[in-house]
C-alpha positions as CSV (number, residue, x, y, z in Angstrom):
1,M,-6.0,-15.2,21.0
2,D,-7.4,-14.2,17.6
3,A,-10.2,-12.4,19.2
4,Q,-7.8,-10.5,21.5
5,R,-5.6,-9.6,18.5
6,A,-8.6,-8.4,16.5
7,L,-9.7,-6.2,19.5
8,L,-6.3,-4.7,19.8
9,D,-6.2,-4.1,16.0
10,E,-9.5,-2.3,16.2
11,L,-8.4,-0.1,19.2
12,M,-4.8,0.6,18.4
13,G,-4.5,-0.2,14.7
14,S,-2.7,-3.1,12.9
15,A,0.6,-1.1,13.0
16,R,0.8,-1.0,16.8
17,N,3.8,-3.3,17.0
18,L,5.8,-1.7,14.2
19,T,9.0,0.3,14.9
20,E,9.4,3.9,13.9
21,E,11.5,2.9,10.9
22,E,8.8,0.4,9.8
23,R,6.0,2.9,10.2
24,K,7.6,5.2,7.6
25,G,6.8,2.8,4.8
26,Y,3.6,1.5,6.3
27,K,0.3,2.4,4.8
28,E,-3.0,1.8,6.6
29,I,-5.4,-0.1,4.3
30,T,-9.0,1.1,4.1
31,W,-11.9,-0.5,2.3
32,D,-11.8,2.0,-0.6
33,D,-8.3,1.2,-1.5
34,K,-7.7,-0.4,-4.9
35,E,-6.0,-3.3,-3.2
36,V,-9.2,-4.4,-1.5
37,C,-11.6,-6.7,-3.3
38,G,-14.9,-4.9,-3.9
39,A,-16.7,-8.1,-5.0
40,Y,-15.9,-9.8,-1.7
41,M,-17.4,-6.9,0.2
42,I,-20.7,-6.7,-1.7
43,R,-21.5,-10.3,-2.7
44,F,-18.8,-12.9,-3.4
45,C,-15.5,-13.2,-5.0
46,P,-15.4,-15.7,-8.0
47,H,-11.9,-16.8,-6.9
48,D,-13.4,-18.3,-3.8
49,L,-16.1,-20.4,-5.6
50,F,-14.0,-23.0,-7.5
51,V,-11.2,-23.9,-5.2
52,N,-9.7,-27.3,-5.9
53,T,-12.0,-27.9,-9.0
54,R,-11.3,-28.0,-12.7
55,S,-12.4,-24.4,-12.9
56,D,-10.1,-23.1,-10.1
57,L,-9.3,-19.5,-10.7
58,G,-6.4,-19.4,-8.2
59,P,-6.1,-17.0,-5.3
60,C,-7.6,-13.5,-5.6
61,P,-5.0,-10.8,-6.2
62,R,-6.8,-8.4,-4.0
63,I,-7.3,-8.3,-0.2
64,H,-10.2,-10.1,1.5
65,D,-10.7,-8.8,5.0
66,Q,-13.8,-9.2,7.2
67,K,-13.0,-6.1,9.1
68,L,-12.8,-4.0,6.0
69,K,-16.1,-5.5,4.8
70,E,-17.8,-4.5,8.1
71,S,-16.2,-1.0,7.8
72,F,-17.6,-0.7,4.3
73,E,-21.1,-1.8,5.4
74,K,-21.1,0.9,8.1
75,S,-19.7,3.6,5.9
76,P,-22.0,6.5,4.8
77,R,-20.5,6.0,1.3
78,H,-21.7,2.5,1.1
79,D,-24.7,3.1,-1.2
80,T,-22.5,5.2,-3.5
81,Y,-19.8,2.4,-4.0
82,V,-22.2,-0.5,-4.3
83,P,-23.2,0.1,-8.0
84,K,-19.5,0.5,-8.9
85,F,-18.5,-2.8,-7.2
86,E,-21.5,-4.6,-8.7
87,A,-20.6,-3.4,-12.2
88,E,-17.1,-4.7,-11.8
89,L,-18.3,-8.1,-10.5
90,A,-20.9,-8.4,-13.3
91,Q,-18.2,-7.7,-15.9
92,F,-15.9,-10.4,-14.4
93,C,-18.8,-12.9,-14.1
94,E,-20.0,-12.3,-17.7
95,K,-16.5,-13.1,-18.9
96,L,-16.6,-16.4,-16.9
97,V,-20.0,-17.3,-18.4
98,M,-18.9,-16.5,-21.9
99,D,-15.9,-18.9,-21.6
100,L,-18.2,-21.5,-20.0
101,D,-20.8,-21.2,-22.8
102,R,-18.1,-21.8,-25.4
103,R,-17.2,-25.0,-23.6
104,V,-20.9,-26.0,-23.4
105,R,-21.2,-25.5,-27.2
106,R,-18.2,-27.6,-27.9
107,G,-19.6,-30.3,-25.6
108,R,-22.9,-30.3,-27.5
109,E,-21.1,-30.7,-30.8
110,R,-19.1,-33.5,-29.4
111,L,-22.2,-35.4,-28.2
112,S,-24.0,-34.8,-31.5
113,Q,-21.1,-36.4,-33.4
114,E,-21.1,-39.6,-31.4
115,V,-22.1,-42.6,-33.6
116,E,-24.0,-45.6,-32.6
117,P,-22.0,-48.3,-30.8
118,A,-20.4,-50.9,-33.0
119,P,-22.1,-54.3,-33.3
120,P,-20.7,-57.0,-31.0
121,P,-17.8,-58.9,-32.4
122,P,-18.6,-62.4,-33.9
123,L,-18.2,-65.6,-32.0
124,S,-14.7,-66.8,-31.2
125,A,-13.1,-69.5,-33.4
126,E,-13.4,-72.0,-30.6
127,K,-17.1,-71.5,-30.1
128,S,-17.7,-71.5,-33.8
129,E,-16.0,-74.8,-34.2
130,Q,-18.0,-76.3,-31.3
131,L,-21.2,-75.2,-32.9
132,S,-20.2,-76.6,-36.2
133,V,-19.3,-80.0,-34.6
134,L,-22.6,-80.0,-32.8
135,E,-24.6,-79.2,-35.8
136,E,-22.8,-81.9,-37.8
137,K,-23.5,-84.5,-35.1
138,I,-27.2,-83.5,-34.9
139,K,-27.5,-83.8,-38.7
140,N,-26.0,-87.3,-38.7
141,L,-28.1,-88.5,-35.8
142,L,-31.3,-87.2,-37.5
143,E,-30.4,-89.2,-40.7
144,Q,-29.8,-92.3,-38.6
145,V,-33.1,-91.8,-36.8
146,E,-34.9,-91.5,-40.2
147,T,-33.3,-94.7,-41.4
148,L,-34.2,-96.7,-38.2
149,G,-37.7,-95.4,-38.4
150,E,-38.1,-96.7,-41.9
151,A,-36.7,-100.1,-40.8
152,G,-39.2,-100.3,-37.9
153,K,-36.6,-100.0,-35.2
154,V,-38.5,-97.6,-33.0
155,D,-36.6,-98.1,-29.7
156,E,-33.3,-97.4,-31.3
157,A,-34.6,-94.4,-33.1
158,E,-36.0,-93.0,-29.8
159,A,-32.6,-93.5,-28.2
160,L,-30.9,-91.5,-31.0
161,M,-33.5,-88.7,-30.6
162,R,-32.6,-88.3,-27.0
163,K,-29.0,-87.8,-28.1
164,V,-30.2,-85.2,-30.6
165,D,-32.0,-83.3,-27.8
166,A,-28.9,-83.3,-25.7
167,L,-26.8,-81.9,-28.5
168,N,-29.5,-79.2,-29.1
169,N,-29.2,-78.2,-25.5
170,E,-25.5,-77.8,-25.8
171,K,-26.0,-75.7,-28.9
172,A,-28.5,-73.5,-27.1
173,V,-26.0,-73.0,-24.2
174,L,-23.3,-71.8,-26.6
175,T,-25.7,-69.4,-28.3
176,Q,-27.0,-68.0,-25.0
177,Q,-23.5,-67.2,-23.9
178,S,-23.0,-65.1,-27.0
179,Q,-26.3,-63.3,-26.3
180,N,-25.2,-62.6,-22.8
181,D,-21.9,-61.2,-24.0
182,K,-23.8,-58.8,-26.3
183,V,-26.1,-57.6,-23.5
184,L,-23.1,-57.0,-21.3
185,M,-21.4,-54.9,-23.9
186,L,-24.5,-52.8,-24.5
187,A,-24.8,-52.3,-20.7
188,Q,-21.2,-51.1,-20.6
189,E,-22.0,-48.5,-23.3
190,K,-23.2,-45.5,-21.2
191,K,-24.8,-42.5,-22.9
192,M,-23.3,-39.2,-21.8
193,A,-25.2,-35.9,-21.0
194,L,-24.0,-32.3,-20.6
195,C,-24.8,-30.1,-17.6
196,E,-26.0,-26.7,-18.9
197,I,-25.1,-24.9,-15.7
198,C,-21.4,-25.8,-15.2
199,G,-20.6,-27.6,-18.5
200,S,-19.7,-30.9,-16.9
201,F,-20.3,-34.3,-18.6
202,L,-22.6,-36.6,-16.8
203,V,-23.9,-40.1,-17.3
204,A,-27.5,-40.1,-18.5
205,N,-29.8,-41.9,-16.1
206,D,-27.0,-42.2,-13.6
207,A,-27.6,-43.2,-10.0
208,A,-29.4,-40.6,-7.8
209,E,-26.4,-40.4,-5.4
210,R,-24.0,-39.5,-8.2
211,T,-26.4,-36.9,-9.6
212,Q,-26.9,-35.4,-6.2
213,S,-23.1,-35.3,-5.6
214,H,-22.7,-33.3,-8.8
215,I,-25.5,-30.8,-8.0
216,T,-24.0,-30.1,-4.5
217,G,-20.4,-29.8,-5.9
218,K,-18.4,-26.6,-5.8
219,Q,-18.3,-26.2,-9.5
220,H,-22.0,-26.6,-10.1
221,I,-23.0,-24.3,-7.1
222,G,-20.3,-21.7,-8.1
223,Y,-21.5,-21.3,-11.7
224,G,-25.1,-21.3,-10.5
225,M,-24.3,-18.3,-8.2
226,V,-22.5,-16.6,-11.1
227,R,-25.4,-17.0,-13.5
228,D,-28.0,-16.0,-10.8
229,F,-26.0,-12.8,-10.1
230,I,-25.8,-11.9,-13.8
231,D,-29.6,-12.4,-14.2
232,E,-30.3,-10.4,-11.1
233,Y,-28.0,-7.6,-12.1
234,K,-29.4,-7.4,-15.6
235,T,-33.0,-7.4,-14.2
236,A,-32.1,-4.5,-11.8
237,K,-30.5,-2.5,-14.6
238,E,-33.5,-3.0,-16.8
239,K,-35.8,-2.0,-14.0
240,A,-33.7,1.1,-13.4
241,R,-33.8,2.1,-17.1
242,E,-37.6,1.6,-17.2
243,E,-38.0,3.8,-14.1
244,E,-35.8,6.4,-15.6
245,R,-37.8,6.3,-18.8
246,L,-41.1,6.7,-16.9
247,A,-39.6,9.5,-14.8
248,K,-38.6,11.4,-18.0
249,E,-42.0,10.8,-19.6
250,K,-43.7,12.1,-16.4
251,E,-41.4,15.2,-16.4
252,A,-42.1,15.9,-20.0
253,E,-45.9,15.5,-19.4
254,E,-45.6,18.0,-16.5
255,R,-43.7,20.5,-18.6
256,R,-46.3,20.1,-21.3
257,K,-49.2,20.7,-18.8
258,Q,-47.3,23.7,-17.5
259,R,-46.9,25.2,-21.0
260,E,-50.6,24.6,-21.7
261,K,-51.4,26.3,-18.4
262,E,-49.2,29.3,-19.1
263,H,-50.7,29.5,-22.6
264,E,-54.2,29.4,-21.2
265,S,-53.3,32.1,-18.7
266,R,-51.9,34.3,-21.4
267,R,-55.0,33.7,-23.5
268,R,-57.3,34.7,-20.6
269,S,-55.1,37.7,-19.9
270,G,-55.3,38.8,-23.5
271,S,-59.1,38.3,-23.5
272,S,-59.4,40.4,-20.3
273,D,-57.4,43.2,-21.9
274,R,-59.5,43.1,-25.0
275,D,-62.7,43.2,-22.8
276,R,-61.2,46.2,-20.9
277,Y,-60.4,48.0,-24.1
278,R,-63.8,47.2,-25.5
279,D,-65.5,48.6,-22.3
280,R,-63.4,51.7,-22.5
281,D,-64.4,52.3,-26.1
282,R,-68.0,51.7,-25.2
283,E,-67.7,54.2,-22.4
284,R,-66.2,56.8,-24.8
285,D,-69.1,56.2,-27.2
286,R,-71.5,56.7,-24.4
287,D,-69.8,59.9,-23.4
288,R,-69.8,61.1,-27.0
289,Y,-73.5,60.3,-27.2
290,R,-74.2,62.2,-24.0
291,E,-72.4,65.3,-25.2
292,R,-74.2,65.2,-28.5
293,D,-77.6,64.8,-26.7
294,Y,-76.6,67.6,-24.4
295,D,-75.7,70.0,-27.3
296,R,-78.9,69.1,-29.0
297,D,-81.0,69.8,-25.9
298,R,-79.2,73.1,-25.4
299,S,-79.8,74.0,-29.0
300,R,-83.5,73.3,-28.5
301,D,-83.5,75.5,-25.4
302,W,-82.0,78.4,-27.2
303,N,-84.4,78.1,-30.1
304,G,-87.3,78.0,-27.7
305,R,-86.1,81.1,-25.9
306,G,-85.7,83.0,-29.1
307,R,-89.3,82.3,-30.2
308,R,-90.6,83.5,-26.9
309,E,-88.6,86.7,-27.1
310,G,-89.8,87.6,-30.6
311,G,-86.9,86.5,-32.6
312,R,-84.2,88.2,-30.6
313,G,-82.7,85.1,-29.7
314,V,-82.2,84.2,-33.4
315,D,-80.8,87.7,-34.3
316,W,-78.6,87.6,-31.3
317,R,-77.2,84.3,-32.2
318,F,-76.8,85.3,-35.8
319,R,-75.1,88.5,-34.8
320,N,-72.8,86.8,-32.4
321,G,-72.2,84.1,-34.9
322,R,-71.6,86.2,-38.0
323,D,-70.9,89.9,-37.0
324,G,-69.1,88.9,-33.9
325,G,-66.8,86.7,-35.9
326,R,-66.2,89.6,-38.4
327,D,-65.4,91.9,-35.5
328,R,-63.0,89.5,-34.1
329,H,-61.4,89.1,-37.5
330,S,-61.1,92.8,-38.0
331,D,-59.5,93.2,-34.6
332,R,-56.9,90.6,-35.5
333,S,-56.3,92.4,-38.8
334,R,-55.8,95.7,-37.1
335,S,-53.5,94.2,-34.5
336,R,-51.3,92.7,-37.2
337,S,-51.1,95.8,-39.5
338,P,-47.9,97.8,-38.9
339,V,-49.3,100.9,-40.6
340,R,-52.3,101.2,-38.4
341,H,-50.2,101.0,-35.3
342,G,-47.7,103.6,-36.5
343,H,-44.9,101.3,-37.5
344,R,-43.9,101.9,-41.1
345,R,-41.4,99.7,-42.8
346,S,-38.3,101.3,-44.0
347,P,-37.8,101.3,-47.8
């Protein structure tokens, strides 16, 4: 019947039997609602661990539903919500452990303040009186034995010694009973111990069955699960922080290498430009040297031609260089003179 009801709920919804009026105020519960217990869906709910124990937390105020848990596990947002639910569960568990550790500290203080067991009480008045009477009889008999021995009455002295031995046996029995009572009282004084996991008081060196019963109990197992989860959660957080730190260091190292690479590239580019400018300057110097050599060679050619022509070359160059310059100067002067060109300035 339950299986059929669950199948119908899955196919038609849990509100399939509600009337139209009831459907107006009905809200379909999903796994991401605040009313649903996230701790139950990811690991365990602490309220389920200590039922009917001294540490019972009572019923959980949120919804525990297996179908919602399965829906959460199949949801594409599962990995997104797991860290949130784990953080909430870790916070709740840490509060439980803090309260438990306070109880454990108080238990340690209580055990440390325990004093040694009181000495056994003295013998009762009846037994003390019996011992006194026995000791008095033994003393009198010994005096009689001594007197009979001095008188030479050996047989009578031996008979009294047998009575002394019997009285000593009775005295030993009374003394042994008091010793047995002391041992029994010491055996009844049991030394207590404290469980560091759940804070329960145990009897030290107790029977193995009782110790095993405690270890398999709900309270011990429940607090063990809580402590294990906290340790696991803290380890995972520490690992995540370490991985994040290493990732940041790796990213910083990559940025540093990139900056060095860019700096080296700019340095090489600047060196290439300087080499290019240096080559261009060298090319200009070579061109300048070539023009100078060309002018020098041409000058030599003119000098050689003038010597072959009887000096005309020198006179011609001199004439062109000095007279020709004067003629050009005079032409410029004539062209600039307004009088010579018939333009006279008005007074």
